[in-house]
PDB file of C-alpha atoms in Angstrom:
ATOM      1  CA  MET E   1      -7.265   1.850  13.510  1.00  0.00           C
ATOM      2  CA  THR E   2      -8.699   4.458  11.206  1.00  0.00           C
ATOM      3  CA  VAL E   3      -7.761   4.164   7.576  1.00  0.00           C
ATOM      4  CA  GLU E   4      -5.563   7.100   6.592  1.00  0.00           C
ATOM      5  CA  LEU E   5      -5.372   6.171   2.919  1.00  0.00           C
ATOM      6  CA  PRO E   6      -8.219   7.570   0.788  1.00  0.00           C
ATOM      7  CA  PHE E   7     -10.182   4.905  -1.043  1.00  0.00           C
ATOM      8  CA  ALA E   8     -10.251   6.717  -4.422  1.00  0.00           C
ATOM      9  CA  PRO E   9      -6.561   6.204  -5.319  1.00  0.00           C
ATOM     10  CA  VAL E  10      -6.751   2.598  -4.139  1.00  0.00           C
ATOM     11  CA  ASP E  11      -9.823   2.162  -6.343  1.00  0.00           C
ATOM     12  CA  ASP E  12      -7.743   3.555  -9.237  1.00  0.00           C
ATOM     13  CA  VAL E  13      -5.016   0.979  -8.567  1.00  0.00           C
ATOM     14  CA  ILE E  14      -7.552  -1.846  -8.588  1.00  0.00           C
ATOM     15  CA  ARG E  15      -9.218  -0.540 -11.764  1.00  0.00           C
ATOM     16  CA  ARG E  16      -5.967  -0.376 -13.704  1.00  0.00           C
ATOM     17  CA  ASN E  17      -5.420  -4.060 -12.879  1.00  0.00           C
ATOM     18  CA  ALA E  18      -9.036  -5.172 -13.334  1.00  0.00           C
ATOM     19  CA  GLY E  19      -9.423  -4.384 -17.018  1.00  0.00           C
ATOM     20  CA  ASP E  20     -13.122  -4.486 -17.895  1.00  0.00           C
ATOM     21  CA  LEU E  21     -14.227  -5.575 -14.401  1.00  0.00           C
ATOM     22  CA  ARG E  22     -16.029  -3.224 -12.057  1.00  0.00           C
ATOM     23  CA  VAL E  23     -14.686  -2.542  -8.567  1.00  0.00           C
ATOM     24  CA  SER E  24     -16.849  -2.536  -5.454  1.00  0.00           C
ATOM     25  CA  ALA E  25     -16.387   0.115  -2.790  1.00  0.00           C
ATOM     26  CA  GLY E  26     -15.783  -2.708  -0.342  1.00  0.00           C
ATOM     27  CA  ALA E  27     -12.816  -3.939  -2.383  1.00  0.00           C
ATOM     28  CA  ALA E  28     -11.203  -0.496  -2.325  1.00  0.00           C
ATOM     29  CA  GLU E  29     -11.839  -0.189   1.403  1.00  0.00           C
ATOM     30  CA  GLU E  30     -10.440  -3.653   2.141  1.00  0.00           C
ATOM     31  CA  LEU E  31      -7.309  -3.074   0.074  1.00  0.00           C
ATOM     32  CA  ALA E  32      -6.775   0.400   1.569  1.00  0.00           C
ATOM     33  CA  GLY E  33      -6.811  -1.124   5.062  1.00  0.00           C
ATOM     34  CA  ARG E  34      -4.409  -3.887   4.044  1.00  0.00           C
ATOM     35  CA  VAL E  35      -2.052  -1.413   2.371  1.00  0.00           C
ATOM     36  CA  GLN E  36      -2.119   0.767   5.476  1.00  0.00           C
ATOM     37  CA  ARG E  37      -1.276  -2.112   7.821  1.00  0.00           C
ATOM     38  CA  HIS E  38       1.525  -3.228   5.513  1.00  0.00           C
ATOM     39  CA  GLY E  39       2.912   0.315   5.291  1.00  0.00           C
ATOM     40  CA  ALA E  40       2.873   0.781   9.064  1.00  0.00           C
ATOM     41  CA  SER E  41       4.728  -2.515   9.458  1.00  0.00           C
ATOM     42  CA  LEU E  42       7.318  -1.559   6.826  1.00  0.00           C
ATOM     43  CA  ALA E  43       7.863   1.790   8.552  1.00  0.00           C
ATOM     44  CA  ALA E  44       8.369   0.107  11.927  1.00  0.00           C
ATOM     45  CA  ASP E  45      11.018  -2.141  10.342  1.00  0.00           C
ATOM     46  CA  ALA E  46      12.594   0.893   8.648  1.00  0.00           C
ATOM     47  CA  ALA E  47      12.737   2.716  11.992  1.00  0.00           C
ATOM     48  CA  GLU E  48      14.623  -0.230  13.465  1.00  0.00           C
ATOM     49  CA  ARG E  49      17.140  -0.065  10.602  1.00  0.00           C
ATOM     50  CA  ALA E  50      17.534   3.698  11.057  1.00  0.00           C
ATOM     51  CA  ALA E  51      18.024   3.262  14.815  1.00  0.00           C
ATOM     52  CA  ALA E  52      20.645   0.579  14.181  1.00  0.00           C
ATOM     53  CA  ASP E  53      22.490   3.162  12.056  1.00  0.00           C
ATOM     54  CA  GLY E  54      22.133   5.774  14.802  1.00  0.00           C
ATOM     55  CA  ARG E  55      19.635   7.880  12.825  1.00  0.00           C
ATOM     56  CA  LYS E  56      16.238   9.307  13.691  1.00  0.00           C
ATOM     57  CA  THR E  57      15.365   9.994  10.054  1.00  0.00           C
ATOM     58  CA  LEU E  58      13.979   7.256   7.832  1.00  0.00           C
ATOM     59  CA  MET E  59      15.578   7.195   4.397  1.00  0.00           C
ATOM     60  CA  PRO E  60      14.621   5.337   1.178  1.00  0.00           C
ATOM     61  CA  GLY E  61      17.251   2.660   1.825  1.00  0.00           C
ATOM     62  CA  ASP E  62      15.479   1.795   5.077  1.00  0.00           C
ATOM     63  CA  PHE E  63      12.601   0.623   2.874  1.00  0.00           C
ATOM     64  CA  GLY E  64      14.942  -1.289   0.557  1.00  0.00           C
ATOM     65  CA  VAL E  65      14.672   1.345  -2.179  1.00  0.00           C
ATOM     66  CA  GLU E  66      17.822   2.372  -4.034  1.00  0.00           C
ATOM     67  CA  GLN E  67      16.296   4.517  -6.782  1.00  0.00           C
ATOM     68  CA  VAL E  68      13.420   6.830  -5.808  1.00  0.00           C
ATOM     69  CA  VAL E  69      10.771   7.288  -8.504  1.00  0.00           C
ATOM     70  CA  ASP E  70       9.338  10.638  -9.503  1.00  0.00           C
ATOM     71  CA  ARG E  71       6.428  11.264  -7.153  1.00  0.00           C
ATOM     72  CA  SER E  72       4.238  12.432 -10.031  1.00  0.00           C
ATOM     73  CA  SER E  73       4.303   8.873 -11.395  1.00  0.00           C
ATOM     74  CA  LEU E  74       2.520   7.528  -8.295  1.00  0.00           C
ATOM     75  CA  THR E  75      -1.198   7.041  -7.800  1.00  0.00           C
ATOM     76  CA  LEU E  76      -1.058   6.868  -4.009  1.00  0.00           C
ATOM     77  CA  PRO E  77      -0.874  10.317  -2.385  1.00  0.00           C
ATOM     78  CA  ILE E  78       2.194  11.149  -0.311  1.00  0.00           C
ATOM     79  CA  ALA E  79       0.552  12.902   2.685  1.00  0.00           C
ATOM     80  CA  PRO E  80      -1.526   9.880   3.769  1.00  0.00           C
ATOM     81  CA  VAL E  81       1.482   7.610   3.197  1.00  0.00           C
ATOM     82  CA  ASP E  82       3.442   9.865   5.562  1.00  0.00           C
ATOM     83  CA  ARG E  83       0.707   9.454   8.202  1.00  0.00           C
ATOM     84  CA  ILE E  84       0.729   5.687   7.646  1.00  0.00           C
ATOM     85  CA  ALA E  85       4.504   5.632   8.119  1.00  0.00           C
ATOM     86  CA  ARG E  86       4.104   7.306  11.505  1.00  0.00           C
ATOM     87  CA  LEU E  87       1.364   5.028  12.867  1.00  0.00           C
ATOM     88  CA  ASP E  88       3.627   2.497  14.599  1.00  0.00           C
ATOM     89  CA  ILE E  89       6.866   4.431  15.108  1.00  0.00           C
ATOM     90  CA  ASP E  90       7.975   6.754  17.871  1.00  0.00           C
ATOM     91  CA  ASP E  91       7.225  10.454  17.373  1.00  0.00           C
ATOM     92  CA  SER E  92      10.934  11.244  17.572  1.00  0.00           C
ATOM     93  CA  TYR E  93      11.490   9.743  14.094  1.00  0.00           C
ATOM     94  CA  ARG E  94      11.334  11.810  10.936  1.00  0.00           C
ATOM     95  CA  VAL E  95      10.455  10.478   7.527  1.00  0.00           C
ATOM     96  CA  SER E  96      12.390  12.154   4.721  1.00  0.00           C
ATOM     97  CA  MET E  97      10.449  13.193   1.627  1.00  0.00           C
ATOM     98  CA  ASP E  98      12.373  10.673  -0.451  1.00  0.00           C
ATOM     99  CA  ALA E  99      11.455   7.972   2.085  1.00  0.00           C
ATOM    100  CA  ARG E 100       7.771   8.935   1.832  1.00  0.00           C
ATOM    101  CA  VAL E 101       7.933   8.644  -1.946  1.00  0.00           C
ATOM    102  CA  ALA E 102       9.825   5.354  -1.663  1.00  0.00           C
ATOM    103  CA  LEU E 103       7.231   3.954   0.735  1.00  0.00           C
ATOM    104  CA  ALA E 104       4.389   5.108  -1.535  1.00  0.00           C
ATOM    105  CA  ASP E 105       6.095   3.324  -4.447  1.00  0.00           C
ATOM    106  CA  VAL E 106       6.530   0.114  -2.428  1.00  0.00           C
ATOM    107  CA  LEU E 107       2.908   0.252  -1.265  1.00  0.00           C
ATOM    108  CA  GLU E 108       1.637   0.921  -4.767  1.00  0.00           C
ATOM    109  CA  ASP E 109       3.535  -2.123  -6.088  1.00  0.00           C
ATOM    110  CA  TYR E 110       2.049  -4.147  -3.228  1.00  0.00           C
ATOM    111  CA  ALA E 111      -1.465  -2.899  -4.065  1.00  0.00           C
ATOM    112  CA  ASP E 112      -0.915  -3.629  -7.782  1.00  0.00           C
ATOM    113  CA  ASN E 113       0.052  -7.228  -7.018  1.00  0.00           C
ATOM    114  CA  VAL E 114      -2.970  -7.765  -4.783  1.00  0.00           C
ATOM    115  CA  ALA E 115      -5.325  -6.057  -7.241  1.00  0.00           C
ATOM    116  CA  ARG E 116      -4.045  -8.133 -10.159  1.00  0.00           C
ATOM    117  CA  ALA E 117      -4.628 -11.350  -8.209  1.00  0.00           C
ATOM    118  CA  ALA E 118      -8.040 -10.183  -6.955  1.00  0.00           C
ATOM    119  CA  ALA E 119      -9.110  -9.499 -10.544  1.00  0.00           C
ATOM    120  CA  LEU E 120      -8.069 -13.035 -11.496  1.00  0.00           C
ATOM    121  CA  LEU E 121     -10.076 -14.409  -8.594  1.00  0.00           C
ATOM    122  CA  ALA E 122     -13.152 -12.398  -9.649  1.00  0.00           C
ATOM    123  CA  ARG E 123     -12.844 -13.676 -13.224  1.00  0.00           C
ATOM    124  CA  HIS E 124     -12.376 -17.226 -11.968  1.00  0.00           C
ATOM    125  CA  ALA E 125     -15.604 -16.856  -9.960  1.00  0.00           C
ATOM    126  CA  ASP E 126     -17.239 -15.650 -13.203  1.00  0.00           C
ATOM    127  CA  ARG E 127     -18.094 -12.271 -11.703  1.00  0.00           C
ATOM    128  CA  ARG E 128     -17.960  -8.867 -13.357  1.00  0.00           C
ATOM    129  CA  THR E 129     -16.970  -7.053 -10.151  1.00  0.00           C
ATOM    130  CA  VAL E 130     -13.872  -7.235  -7.962  1.00  0.00           C
ATOM    131  CA  GLN E 131     -15.182  -7.518  -4.414  1.00  0.00           C
ATOM    132  CA  ALA E 132     -13.723  -7.327  -0.912  1.00  0.00           C
ATOM    133  CA  ASP E 133     -13.949 -11.127  -0.787  1.00  0.00           C
ATOM    134  CA  ASP E 134     -11.438 -11.307  -3.631  1.00  0.00           C
ATOM    135  CA  ILE E 135      -8.967  -9.203  -1.639  1.00  0.00           C
ATOM    136  CA  GLU E 136      -9.567 -11.311   1.477  1.00  0.00           C
ATOM    137  CA  THR E 137      -9.188 -14.550  -0.509  1.00  0.00           C
ATOM    138  CA  TYR E 138      -5.870 -13.361  -1.904  1.00  0.00           C
ATOM    139  CA  PHE E 139      -4.517 -12.865   1.618  1.00  0.00           C
ATOM    140  CA  ALA E 140      -5.965 -16.169   2.827  1.00  0.00           C
ATOM    141  CA  LEU E 141      -4.285 -18.008  -0.039  1.00  0.00           C
ATOM    142  CA  PHE E 142      -0.980 -16.217  -0.360  1.00  0.00           C
ATOM    143  CA  GLU E 143      -0.194 -14.652   2.983  1.00  0.00           C
ATOM    144  CA  GLY E 144      -2.226 -16.958   5.214  1.00  0.00           C
TER     145      GLY E 144
END
């Protein structure tokens, strides 16, 4: 699976949670891949909900989002999130713009949580850089 999500915005998400720590390119790459897999899985679940309602268009509620944020408040770009949403669903489904923004918001919250924990792990290891290992350790500990 190629990673659709650019590393730069993911790096920005990690940096805003890392404080004075540096961020390795590997950490951004690892988190981008994890965010992408999570987003594709969420979209597949959303497609099932839409199908159960007799719809072919994914809506924000299919992602559990009631209030859609302003897209300008997001760090993750919408176009790659749209491509992520389509990775594991049938081509006959559409993803509404509000659903794309909702998914980007959900994925950004997910990335924030992982980045915050990874920064704690890096500090605990007495390192000055958040590394891919910190992202991997988070998933081994909390989603194992």
